[in-house]
Amino acid sequence: MAFDEAAIRRHMLVTPGAMAAADERTIAGGTERAVLIRRAARAITRVLRSRYAKQPTVILCGPGHNGADGISVAEMLIEAGWPVEVVLLDENQDLSDRLGVLSRVRPSGTFSPRAGMLVIDALFGAGLSRLLEGEALMLIERLELSQATCLAIDLPSGLDGQTGEIRGAAPYADATVTFHRLKPGHLLGHGPERCGKVFLADIGIEAEEDDAGALHNHPDLWRHLLRPSKRDTHKYEKGHVTALGGPGLKGGAGRLAARAAAVSGAGAVTYLTPLSSAEFAAASFDAVMVAPFHGPDSVTDLTYKRGGACVFGPGMGHGDAAKEALLAVLETEIPCVLDADALTLFEKKPGELFEKLHPNCVLTPHEGEFSRLFGEMEGSKLERACKAAKKAGAVVLLKGSTTVIAGDGLPLVNSNGSAALATAGAGDVLAGLIAGFLAQGMAAAEAAAAGAYIHADAASGQGPGLEAEALPPLIASVLKNLVAPTH
């Protein structure tokens, strides 16, 4: 099974280099650059006029294609009667054939953004590969610190289109209009906070699958893999999840993972816990089965009998028996999710884990666990996750407000994260949910992508009082809307 091919083309993220190549490919195919500029300007103007009332507007125009878009927007707004001024980064730019715009040009030194003013940032786009400096830096710093409303073209100037990092300064845009496909920088690093609402415009750029540097996670990619239930489906046909919990007071995390697996659509879940905790665990569940954990054989015997998938880590503890059980199950190559304690167990000897991992494994570290397991890595979150996946030989889901999923195919960026998920136990729920999808036959990357999106969507609209215990029923509701029943 794999991601939907048509959806891949719709939801691919294009690097700045690939975007420049796509531009040139389209022009070589017979579309004049001036035509692309006019199409971009019309798209920008449509967004602008639908979103903002007529007001004093300043357009900051750089020396490249972004600046050309800005000048074309200026012409359209002037024609519509907007009060427009233009600031050129290159004040020697020849506008002799565009007298309407030329009459609106003002010296950069007069740029004084303020509340009640709309500023269109057309200085630099995704192709910026250096720190802002000089006059450009001065203009953007003034805008960044002001109360003016900013509409950015392509990306806010100074925001790296590949990484989302800030190159000197970058404004806080209320909205950003970009073209063809989103860039990684819209979603990574400071991108979400600086871009505001992102509008994607089709201006006729020719798309090729090779342009994709990553995918923007979306249900279109994996919805077809969610297994609808037929009337005569048996529970074990829907997959079995084994969740290994820990002793005594640490069991709550494991129980959260088990509950999440149970609402994923998996047919059955067994929660293994030390005998001393089994009675308490059994009293905590209605639909999840409980069995005593005596050592590695408890897990391997169950997985041999039931198959499916395992989730290790939430509340598992750091004991030798748990570690031995994990390594024993990895030997069988049954699909596994490793989270929390399952990662911490190997932070001093990560190679011991890496040599046992296989492509059906999903690791779900947060940034701290990631650094302890993989060491300090350079690069963007996307680049680091890809390096880690290659090193581990497994799928790595690097958690955060923006989550990255990397395996042996195109990585995915999940951007629908919610601040409500910053609560104890939310990660345990995610681990169990992914295990549930693995048990139903999804491949590791697809299960991780579906889990990340659905987990975040379940928390969407919830306030700061969200508790992890509330997530499983919310997840069930999201799944109900995603999966069409089969009769």
Tab-separated table of C-alpha atoms in Angstrom:
chain	number	residue	atom	x	y	z
A	1	MET	CA	0.000	0.000	0.000
A	2	ALA	CA	1.125	3.528	-0.648
A	3	PHE	CA	0.089	7.157	-0.686
A	4	ASP	CA	-2.388	8.171	-3.381
A	5	GLU	CA	-0.411	9.209	-6.469
A	6	ALA	CA	-2.749	11.992	-7.553
A	7	ALA	CA	-2.697	13.397	-4.020
A	8	ILE	CA	1.103	13.369	-4.026
A	9	ARG	CA	1.083	15.802	-6.951
A	10	ARG	CA	-1.418	18.069	-5.189
A	11	HIS	CA	0.272	18.095	-1.799
A	12	MET	CA	3.951	18.099	-2.627
A	13	LEU	CA	6.172	20.738	-1.045
A	14	VAL	CA	8.558	22.292	-3.544
A	15	THR	CA	11.999	23.508	-2.543
A	16	PRO	CA	13.072	26.976	-3.704
A	17	GLY	CA	15.497	25.420	-6.185
A	18	ALA	CA	12.833	23.144	-7.655
A	19	MET	CA	10.420	26.085	-7.846
A	20	ALA	CA	12.940	28.129	-9.843
A	21	ALA	CA	13.441	25.163	-12.180
A	22	ALA	CA	9.664	24.775	-12.613
A	23	ASP	CA	9.428	28.482	-13.483
A	24	GLU	CA	12.087	28.128	-16.159
A	25	ARG	CA	10.544	24.910	-17.474
A	26	THR	CA	7.196	26.661	-17.886
A	27	ILE	CA	8.791	29.599	-19.698
A	28	ALA	CA	10.752	27.237	-21.943
A	29	GLY	CA	7.428	25.569	-22.737
A	30	GLY	CA	6.114	28.790	-24.259
A	31	THR	CA	4.605	30.818	-21.405
A	32	GLU	CA	6.163	34.282	-21.248
A	33	ARG	CA	7.459	35.476	-17.887
A	34	ALA	CA	5.334	38.599	-18.208
A	35	VAL	CA	2.261	36.366	-18.407
A	36	LEU	CA	3.251	34.552	-15.197
A	37	ILE	CA	3.804	37.902	-13.471
A	38	ARG	CA	0.354	39.172	-14.486
A	39	ARG	CA	-1.270	35.926	-13.318
A	40	ALA	CA	0.526	36.204	-9.981
A	41	ALA	CA	-0.487	39.849	-9.603
A	42	ARG	CA	-4.132	39.041	-10.319
A	43	ALA	CA	-4.073	36.280	-7.685
A	44	ILE	CA	-2.495	38.614	-5.133
A	45	THR	CA	-4.977	41.379	-5.911
A	46	ARG	CA	-7.934	38.999	-5.543
A	47	VAL	CA	-6.758	37.976	-2.078
A	48	LEU	CA	-6.012	41.562	-1.120
A	49	ARG	CA	-9.380	42.966	-2.197
A	50	SER	CA	-11.331	40.107	-0.590
A	51	ARG	CA	-9.461	40.398	2.705
A	52	TYR	CA	-8.834	44.112	3.240
A	53	ALA	CA	-10.772	47.330	2.912
A	54	LYS	CA	-9.355	50.091	0.735
A	55	GLN	CA	-6.675	51.814	2.810
A	56	PRO	CA	-3.266	53.481	2.475
A	57	THR	CA	-1.030	50.832	0.902
A	58	VAL	CA	2.744	50.690	0.489
A	59	ILE	CA	4.331	48.102	-1.785
A	60	LEU	CA	7.967	47.206	-1.064
A	61	CYS	CA	9.481	45.987	-4.339
A	62	GLY	CA	12.747	44.103	-4.622
A	63	PRO	CA	14.958	43.791	-7.695
A	64	GLY	CA	13.816	40.315	-8.796
A	65	HIS	CA	10.665	38.480	-9.808
A	66	ASN	CA	8.969	39.232	-6.468
A	67	GLY	CA	9.466	42.925	-7.079
A	68	ALA	CA	8.043	42.547	-10.580
A	69	ASP	CA	4.949	40.939	-9.050
A	70	GLY	CA	4.695	43.891	-6.671
A	71	ILE	CA	4.890	46.467	-9.459
A	72	SER	CA	2.180	44.643	-11.394
A	73	VAL	CA	-0.004	44.600	-8.248
A	74	ALA	CA	0.596	48.343	-7.879
A	75	GLU	CA	-0.737	48.933	-11.399
A	76	MET	CA	-3.880	46.932	-10.667
A	77	LEU	CA	-4.539	48.698	-7.369
A	78	ILE	CA	-3.959	52.141	-8.879
A	79	GLU	CA	-6.463	51.283	-11.603
A	80	ALA	CA	-8.931	50.274	-8.864
A	81	GLY	CA	-8.483	53.613	-7.111
A	82	TRP	CA	-6.426	52.454	-4.126
A	83	PRO	CA	-4.117	54.956	-2.390
A	84	VAL	CA	-0.818	53.268	-3.299
A	85	GLU	CA	2.825	54.184	-2.764
A	86	VAL	CA	5.773	52.142	-4.027
A	87	VAL	CA	9.208	51.785	-2.431
A	88	LEU	CA	11.899	50.361	-4.720
A	89	LEU	CA	14.903	48.600	-3.238
A	90	ASP	CA	16.718	49.473	-6.475
A	91	GLU	CA	15.875	53.141	-6.897
A	92	ASN	CA	17.549	53.145	-10.329
A	93	GLN	CA	15.020	50.621	-11.660
A	94	ASP	CA	13.654	51.751	-15.027
A	95	LEU	CA	9.902	52.348	-14.861
A	96	SER	CA	9.734	54.717	-17.829
A	97	ASP	CA	7.158	52.478	-19.509
A	98	ARG	CA	5.010	52.325	-16.360
A	99	LEU	CA	4.326	55.958	-15.629
A	100	GLY	CA	1.373	55.224	-13.372
A	101	VAL	CA	3.639	53.371	-10.973
A	102	LEU	CA	6.559	55.760	-11.426
A	103	SER	CA	4.455	58.626	-10.119
A	104	ARG	CA	3.833	56.659	-6.891
A	105	VAL	CA	7.480	55.828	-6.115
A	106	ARG	CA	8.714	57.170	-2.784
A	107	PRO	CA	12.252	57.141	-1.289
A	108	SER	CA	12.907	54.178	0.994
A	109	GLY	CA	13.913	56.529	3.772
A	110	THR	CA	10.344	57.790	3.998
A	111	PHE	CA	8.941	54.315	4.717
A	112	SER	CA	7.232	54.583	8.091
A	113	PRO	CA	4.767	51.707	8.590
A	114	ARG	CA	2.011	52.271	11.135
A	115	ALA	CA	-1.341	50.987	12.278
A	116	GLY	CA	-4.015	51.445	9.629
A	117	MET	CA	-1.535	50.933	6.789
A	118	LEU	CA	-1.325	47.893	4.518
A	119	VAL	CA	2.188	46.905	3.431
A	120	ILE	CA	2.711	44.471	0.575
A	121	ASP	CA	6.069	42.761	1.026
A	122	ALA	CA	7.420	42.075	-2.469
A	123	LEU	CA	11.113	42.393	-1.646
A	124	PHE	CA	12.287	38.768	-1.708
A	125	GLY	CA	10.620	35.383	-2.042
A	126	ALA	CA	11.567	31.777	-1.424
A	127	GLY	CA	14.779	32.076	-3.397
A	128	LEU	CA	16.526	34.287	-0.820
A	129	SER	CA	19.735	32.487	0.154
A	130	ARG	CA	21.584	35.113	2.177
A	131	LEU	CA	21.104	37.296	5.220
A	132	LEU	CA	19.144	40.475	4.710
A	133	GLU	CA	21.428	43.475	4.885
A	134	GLY	CA	21.616	47.172	4.213
A	135	GLU	CA	18.495	48.921	2.998
A	136	ALA	CA	16.488	45.692	2.706
A	137	LEU	CA	17.199	44.854	6.336
A	138	MET	CA	16.234	48.382	7.395
A	139	LEU	CA	12.885	48.179	5.580
A	140	ILE	CA	12.001	44.758	6.972
A	141	GLU	CA	13.047	45.655	10.519
A	142	ARG	CA	10.785	48.702	10.391
A	143	LEU	CA	7.929	46.547	9.137
A	144	GLU	CA	8.610	43.761	11.661
A	145	LEU	CA	8.382	46.166	14.593
A	146	SER	CA	5.356	48.098	13.328
A	147	GLN	CA	1.608	47.725	13.761
A	148	ALA	CA	1.014	47.804	10.005
A	149	THR	CA	-0.820	44.929	8.329
A	150	CYS	CA	1.479	42.944	6.047
A	151	LEU	CA	0.595	40.846	3.008
A	152	ALA	CA	3.634	38.873	1.825
A	153	ILE	CA	4.250	37.678	-1.711
A	154	ASP	CA	5.581	34.101	-1.831
A	155	LEU	CA	7.125	34.284	1.667
A	156	PRO	CA	7.798	37.110	4.108
A	157	SER	CA	11.145	38.622	3.123
A	158	GLY	CA	13.950	37.175	5.225
A	159	LEU	CA	12.197	33.844	5.835
A	160	ASP	CA	14.195	30.939	4.414
A	161	GLY	CA	12.025	29.059	1.926
A	162	GLN	CA	13.732	25.759	2.675
A	163	THR	CA	14.009	25.783	6.468
A	164	GLY	CA	11.675	28.461	7.815
A	165	GLU	CA	14.575	30.090	9.626
A	166	ILE	CA	14.932	33.875	9.731
A	167	ARG	CA	17.776	35.420	7.756
A	168	GLY	CA	18.318	38.616	9.701
A	169	ALA	CA	14.697	39.753	10.056
A	170	ALA	CA	11.256	38.825	8.746
A	171	PRO	CA	7.876	40.529	9.138
A	172	TYR	CA	4.821	39.012	10.760
A	173	ALA	CA	2.521	38.734	7.760
A	174	ASP	CA	-1.224	38.656	8.208
A	175	ALA	CA	-1.394	36.627	5.012
A	176	THR	CA	0.943	35.227	2.369
A	177	VAL	CA	0.139	34.496	-1.270
A	178	THR	CA	2.351	31.841	-2.822
A	179	PHE	CA	2.279	30.051	-6.150
A	180	HIS	CA	2.196	26.540	-7.608
A	181	ARG	CA	2.930	24.637	-4.381
A	182	LEU	CA	3.769	25.405	-0.752
A	183	LYS	CA	7.446	25.579	0.159
A	184	PRO	CA	8.919	23.832	3.223
A	185	GLY	CA	9.588	27.229	4.783
A	186	HIS	CA	5.867	27.971	4.983
A	187	LEU	CA	5.473	25.114	7.470
A	188	LEU	CA	8.834	24.709	9.212
A	189	GLY	CA	10.655	26.795	11.795
A	190	HIS	CA	9.241	30.317	12.059
A	191	GLY	CA	7.125	29.852	8.933
A	192	PRO	CA	3.713	29.345	10.553
A	193	GLU	CA	4.048	32.371	12.853
A	194	ARG	CA	5.461	34.684	10.167
A	195	CYS	CA	3.350	33.689	7.139
A	196	GLY	CA	-0.091	34.096	8.679
A	197	LYS	CA	-2.843	32.618	6.521
A	198	VAL	CA	-1.292	31.137	3.386
A	199	PHE	CA	-3.138	31.336	0.059
A	200	LEU	CA	-1.959	29.034	-2.722
A	201	ALA	CA	-2.509	30.312	-6.270
A	202	ASP	CA	-2.318	28.332	-9.495
A	203	ILE	CA	-0.622	30.491	-12.129
A	204	GLY	CA	0.009	27.757	-14.669
A	205	ILE	CA	3.395	26.460	-13.525
A	206	GLU	CA	4.021	22.987	-14.924
A	207	ALA	CA	4.262	20.352	-12.179
A	208	GLU	CA	6.473	17.276	-12.208
A	209	GLU	CA	6.728	14.674	-9.462
A	210	ASP	CA	10.487	15.180	-9.345
A	211	ASP	CA	9.828	18.712	-8.035
A	212	ALA	CA	8.693	17.341	-4.672
A	213	GLY	CA	11.083	17.777	-1.772
A	214	ALA	CA	8.493	16.609	0.756
A	215	LEU	CA	4.744	16.191	1.153
A	216	HIS	CA	2.288	18.315	3.097
A	217	ASN	CA	0.425	15.738	5.172
A	218	HIS	CA	-3.251	15.594	4.249
A	219	PRO	CA	-6.015	12.949	4.385
A	220	ASP	CA	-6.054	12.830	0.575
A	221	LEU	CA	-2.756	10.954	0.783
A	222	TRP	CA	-3.861	8.076	3.016
A	223	ARG	CA	-7.637	8.172	3.457
A	224	HIS	CA	-7.998	5.225	1.053
A	225	LEU	CA	-5.910	3.116	3.456
A	226	LEU	CA	-8.300	3.481	6.390
A	227	ARG	CA	-10.101	0.173	6.575
A	228	PRO	CA	-13.910	0.424	6.575
A	229	SER	CA	-15.745	-2.392	8.312
A	230	LYS	CA	-17.890	-4.859	6.410
A	231	ARG	CA	-20.909	-6.418	8.067
A	232	ASP	CA	-19.215	-9.807	8.435
A	233	THR	CA	-15.790	-8.559	9.569
A	234	HIS	CA	-14.308	-10.439	12.544
A	235	LYS	CA	-12.451	-8.458	15.186
A	236	TYR	CA	-9.123	-10.207	14.574
A	237	GLU	CA	-9.374	-9.415	10.868
A	238	LYS	CA	-9.138	-5.775	11.933
A	239	GLY	CA	-5.805	-6.312	13.652
A	240	HIS	CA	-4.543	-6.803	17.186
A	241	VAL	CA	-2.361	-4.401	19.175
A	242	THR	CA	-0.131	-5.414	22.052
A	243	ALA	CA	0.708	-2.571	24.435
A	244	LEU	CA	3.382	-3.120	27.065
A	245	GLY	CA	2.693	-1.126	30.208
A	246	GLY	CA	4.757	-0.543	33.292
A	247	PRO	CA	4.512	-1.241	36.984
A	248	GLY	CA	2.473	0.532	39.636
A	249	LEU	CA	2.168	4.273	39.358
A	250	LYS	CA	3.662	4.440	35.839
A	251	GLY	CA	0.851	2.541	34.142
A	252	GLY	CA	-1.277	5.496	33.101
A	253	ALA	CA	0.732	6.289	29.977
A	254	GLY	CA	0.508	2.729	28.713
A	255	ARG	CA	-3.221	2.639	29.341
A	256	LEU	CA	-3.647	5.813	27.288
A	257	ALA	CA	-1.759	4.188	24.413
A	258	ALA	CA	-3.945	1.088	24.668
A	259	ARG	CA	-7.157	3.144	24.612
A	260	ALA	CA	-5.961	5.037	21.550
A	261	ALA	CA	-5.168	1.776	19.781
A	262	ALA	CA	-8.674	0.569	20.618
A	263	VAL	CA	-10.352	3.544	18.906
A	264	SER	CA	-8.073	3.391	15.846
A	265	GLY	CA	-10.223	0.741	14.232
A	266	ALA	CA	-8.090	-2.183	15.398
A	267	GLY	CA	-10.255	-5.140	16.372
A	268	ALA	CA	-8.607	-5.993	19.692
A	269	VAL	CA	-6.011	-4.637	22.106
A	270	THR	CA	-4.148	-6.472	24.847
A	271	TYR	CA	-2.435	-4.523	27.605
A	272	LEU	CA	0.465	-6.364	29.219
A	273	THR	CA	1.503	-5.242	32.680
A	274	PRO	CA	3.349	-6.765	35.652
A	275	LEU	CA	1.169	-9.107	37.687
A	276	SER	CA	1.201	-6.687	40.619
A	277	SER	CA	-0.562	-4.072	38.449
A	278	ALA	CA	-2.817	-6.349	36.417
A	279	GLU	CA	-5.856	-6.190	38.682
A	280	PHE	CA	-5.797	-2.399	38.796
A	281	ALA	CA	-5.322	-2.213	35.023
A	282	ALA	CA	-8.219	-4.587	34.412
A	283	ALA	CA	-10.463	-2.375	36.525
A	284	SER	CA	-9.459	0.600	34.369
A	285	PHE	CA	-10.551	-0.951	31.073
A	286	ASP	CA	-13.780	-2.190	29.589
A	287	ALA	CA	-12.851	-3.110	26.010
A	288	VAL	CA	-9.082	-3.637	26.350
A	289	MET	CA	-7.894	-7.068	27.447
A	290	VAL	CA	-5.308	-7.282	30.240
A	291	ALA	CA	-2.663	-9.982	30.631
A	292	PRO	CA	0.279	-10.315	33.029
A	293	PHE	CA	3.763	-9.530	31.793
A	294	HIS	CA	6.329	-12.062	33.018
A	295	GLY	CA	9.120	-11.340	30.549
A	296	PRO	CA	9.915	-11.379	26.823
A	297	ASP	CA	7.950	-14.582	26.185
A	298	SER	CA	4.756	-12.868	27.340
A	299	VAL	CA	5.027	-10.494	24.397
A	300	THR	CA	6.465	-12.776	21.728
A	301	ASP	CA	3.937	-15.539	22.451
A	302	LEU	CA	1.065	-13.085	22.155
A	303	THR	CA	2.336	-11.493	18.967
A	304	TYR	CA	3.002	-14.928	17.460
A	305	LYS	CA	-0.590	-15.906	18.214
A	306	ARG	CA	-2.332	-12.656	17.302
A	307	GLY	CA	0.091	-10.844	14.979
A	308	GLY	CA	-0.815	-7.216	14.476
A	309	ALA	CA	1.473	-4.601	15.984
A	310	CYS	CA	3.074	-3.553	19.267
A	311	VAL	CA	3.507	-0.269	21.061
A	312	PHE	CA	6.430	0.040	23.454
A	313	GLY	CA	7.443	2.903	25.688
A	314	PRO	CA	4.534	4.779	27.261
A	315	GLY	CA	4.850	4.062	30.982
A	316	MET	CA	6.922	0.963	30.218
A	317	GLY	CA	9.752	1.803	32.584
A	318	HIS	CA	13.469	1.184	32.151
A	319	GLY	CA	13.714	-2.363	33.469
A	320	ASP	CA	15.800	-5.108	31.877
A	321	ALA	CA	12.757	-7.307	31.245
A	322	ALA	CA	11.029	-4.591	29.228
A	323	LYS	CA	14.186	-3.963	27.219
A	324	GLU	CA	14.626	-7.671	26.519
A	325	ALA	CA	10.991	-7.942	25.448
A	326	LEU	CA	11.377	-5.041	23.052
A	327	LEU	CA	14.516	-6.479	21.459
A	328	ALA	CA	12.895	-9.907	21.186
A	329	VAL	CA	9.861	-8.506	19.383
A	330	LEU	CA	12.048	-6.465	17.034
A	331	GLU	CA	13.710	-9.731	15.997
A	332	THR	CA	10.324	-10.949	14.713
A	333	GLU	CA	9.941	-7.836	12.506
A	334	ILE	CA	6.362	-7.347	13.645
A	335	PRO	CA	5.333	-3.687	13.186
A	336	CYS	CA	6.206	-1.635	16.276
A	337	VAL	CA	5.874	1.877	17.621
A	338	LEU	CA	8.640	3.007	19.976
A	339	ASP	CA	8.012	6.024	22.172
A	340	ALA	CA	9.155	7.529	25.471
A	341	ASP	CA	10.838	4.885	27.681
A	342	ALA	CA	11.493	2.629	24.688
A	343	LEU	CA	13.748	5.367	23.299
A	344	THR	CA	15.256	6.408	26.629
A	345	LEU	CA	16.405	2.822	27.242
A	346	PHE	CA	18.890	3.144	24.384
A	347	GLU	CA	20.103	6.720	24.634
A	348	LYS	CA	23.513	5.603	25.951
A	349	LYS	CA	23.878	2.837	23.349
A	350	PRO	CA	21.671	3.817	20.401
A	351	GLY	CA	23.497	1.442	18.086
A	352	GLU	CA	22.070	-1.469	20.068
A	353	LEU	CA	18.606	-0.331	19.018
A	354	PHE	CA	19.434	0.717	15.467
A	355	GLU	CA	20.828	-2.691	14.540
A	356	LYS	CA	17.506	-4.309	15.526
A	357	LEU	CA	15.120	-1.815	13.929
A	358	HIS	CA	13.398	-2.540	10.630
A	359	PRO	CA	11.251	-0.572	8.140
A	360	ASN	CA	8.008	-1.550	9.922
A	361	CYS	CA	9.046	0.428	13.014
A	362	VAL	CA	7.960	3.963	13.874
A	363	LEU	CA	9.962	6.012	16.382
A	364	THR	CA	8.072	8.972	17.877
A	365	PRO	CA	10.562	11.188	19.759
A	366	HIS	CA	10.069	14.760	20.850
A	367	GLU	CA	13.049	17.078	20.377
A	368	GLY	CA	14.725	16.124	23.662
A	369	GLU	CA	14.446	12.388	23.070
A	370	PHE	CA	15.585	12.904	19.491
A	371	SER	CA	18.771	14.704	20.542
A	372	ARG	CA	19.603	12.110	23.186
A	373	LEU	CA	19.094	9.211	20.788
A	374	PHE	CA	20.561	10.633	17.577
A	375	GLY	CA	22.939	13.262	18.923
A	376	GLU	CA	23.115	16.842	17.743
A	377	MET	CA	22.332	17.072	14.035
A	378	GLU	CA	22.598	20.128	11.832
A	379	GLY	CA	19.892	21.264	9.457
A	380	SER	CA	16.196	22.011	9.492
A	381	LYS	CA	13.728	19.795	11.306
A	382	LEU	CA	12.946	18.148	7.980
A	383	GLU	CA	16.597	17.482	7.216
A	384	ARG	CA	17.326	16.153	10.707
A	385	ALA	CA	14.384	13.757	10.641
A	386	CYS	CA	15.498	12.412	7.257
A	387	LYS	CA	19.047	11.851	8.512
A	388	ALA	CA	17.724	10.093	11.606
A	389	ALA	CA	15.434	7.808	9.597
A	390	LYS	CA	18.340	6.778	7.401
A	391	LYS	CA	20.517	6.151	10.451
A	392	ALA	CA	17.842	4.109	12.222
A	393	GLY	CA	16.527	2.219	9.209
A	394	ALA	CA	12.998	3.003	10.398
A	395	VAL	CA	10.363	5.712	10.194
A	396	VAL	CA	11.034	8.683	12.467
A	397	LEU	CA	8.170	10.932	13.532
A	398	LEU	CA	9.735	14.026	15.093
A	399	LYS	CA	7.010	15.618	17.199
A	400	GLY	CA	6.250	19.278	17.708
A	401	SER	CA	3.755	21.969	16.751
A	402	THR	CA	4.885	21.068	13.248
A	403	THR	CA	5.629	17.342	13.046
A	404	VAL	CA	7.917	15.737	10.476
A	405	ILE	CA	7.613	12.108	9.357
A	406	ALA	CA	10.593	10.609	7.534
A	407	GLY	CA	11.212	7.140	6.147
A	408	ASP	CA	12.643	5.761	2.939
A	409	GLY	CA	10.283	7.754	0.685
A	410	LEU	CA	9.319	11.406	0.568
A	411	PRO	CA	9.161	12.921	4.064
A	412	LEU	CA	5.947	14.548	5.246
A	413	VAL	CA	5.299	17.746	7.156
A	414	ASN	CA	2.225	17.766	9.388
A	415	SER	CA	1.081	21.313	10.089
A	416	ASN	CA	-2.313	21.010	11.800
A	417	GLY	CA	-0.851	20.741	15.298
A	418	SER	CA	-2.660	22.384	18.185
A	419	ALA	CA	-1.381	24.048	21.342
A	420	ALA	CA	-4.007	21.970	23.157
A	421	LEU	CA	-1.760	18.927	22.601
A	422	ALA	CA	0.889	20.379	24.909
A	423	THR	CA	-0.437	18.233	27.737
A	424	ALA	CA	0.841	15.143	29.526
A	425	GLY	CA	-0.171	11.918	27.834
A	426	ALA	CA	-0.912	13.318	24.373
A	427	GLY	CA	2.172	11.629	22.939
A	428	ASP	CA	1.152	8.300	24.473
A	429	VAL	CA	-2.178	8.565	22.673
A	430	LEU	CA	-0.378	9.239	19.390
A	431	ALA	CA	1.843	6.179	19.833
A	432	GLY	CA	-1.151	3.920	20.441
A	433	LEU	CA	-3.061	5.369	17.503
A	434	ILE	CA	-0.188	4.697	15.097
A	435	ALA	CA	0.149	1.147	16.437
A	436	GLY	CA	-3.542	0.634	15.720
A	437	PHE	CA	-3.064	1.657	12.100
A	438	LEU	CA	-0.030	-0.615	11.770
A	439	ALA	CA	-2.087	-3.518	13.099
A	440	GLN	CA	-4.659	-2.892	10.375
A	441	GLY	CA	-2.041	-3.312	7.678
A	442	MET	CA	-0.815	0.192	6.983
A	443	ALA	CA	2.862	0.611	6.164
A	444	ALA	CA	4.905	2.528	8.717
A	445	ALA	CA	5.098	5.912	6.969
A	446	GLU	CA	1.405	5.882	6.092
A	447	ALA	CA	0.403	4.871	9.630
A	448	ALA	CA	2.564	7.638	11.090
A	449	ALA	CA	1.147	10.224	8.683
A	450	ALA	CA	-2.457	9.236	9.390
A	451	GLY	CA	-1.805	9.135	13.123
A	452	ALA	CA	-0.158	12.554	13.246
A	453	TYR	CA	-2.929	14.256	11.304
A	454	ILE	CA	-5.877	12.579	13.027
A	455	HIS	CA	-4.342	13.080	16.491
A	456	ALA	CA	-3.921	16.802	15.826
A	457	ASP	CA	-7.326	17.137	14.188
A	458	ALA	CA	-8.955	15.574	17.241
A	459	ALA	CA	-7.497	18.359	19.391
A	460	SER	CA	-8.497	21.089	16.950
A	461	GLY	CA	-10.847	23.571	18.559
A	462	GLN	CA	-10.138	22.285	22.063
A	463	GLY	CA	-9.036	24.735	24.709
A	464	PRO	CA	-6.147	24.708	27.177
A	465	GLY	CA	-8.105	22.399	29.471
A	466	LEU	CA	-7.827	19.405	27.141
A	467	GLU	CA	-6.693	16.260	28.962
A	468	ALA	CA	-5.166	13.303	27.160
A	469	GLU	CA	-7.964	11.059	28.440
A	470	ALA	CA	-10.402	13.065	26.311
A	471	LEU	CA	-8.531	12.406	23.069
A	472	PRO	CA	-9.625	8.817	22.247
A	473	PRO	CA	-13.345	9.652	21.836
A	474	LEU	CA	-12.403	12.753	19.845
A	475	ILE	CA	-10.229	10.559	17.612
A	476	ALA	CA	-13.135	8.173	17.098
A	477	SER	CA	-15.233	11.110	15.904
A	478	VAL	CA	-12.563	12.232	13.425
A	479	LEU	CA	-12.258	8.698	12.065
A	480	LYS	CA	-16.010	8.443	11.636
A	481	ASN	CA	-15.896	11.455	9.335
A	482	LEU	CA	-12.922	10.113	7.373
A	483	VAL	CA	-14.014	6.533	6.804
A	484	ALA	CA	-17.000	5.773	4.610
A	485	PRO	CA	-18.749	2.579	5.774
A	486	THR	CA	-18.862	-0.420	3.460
A	487	HIS	CA	-22.149	-2.322	3.426
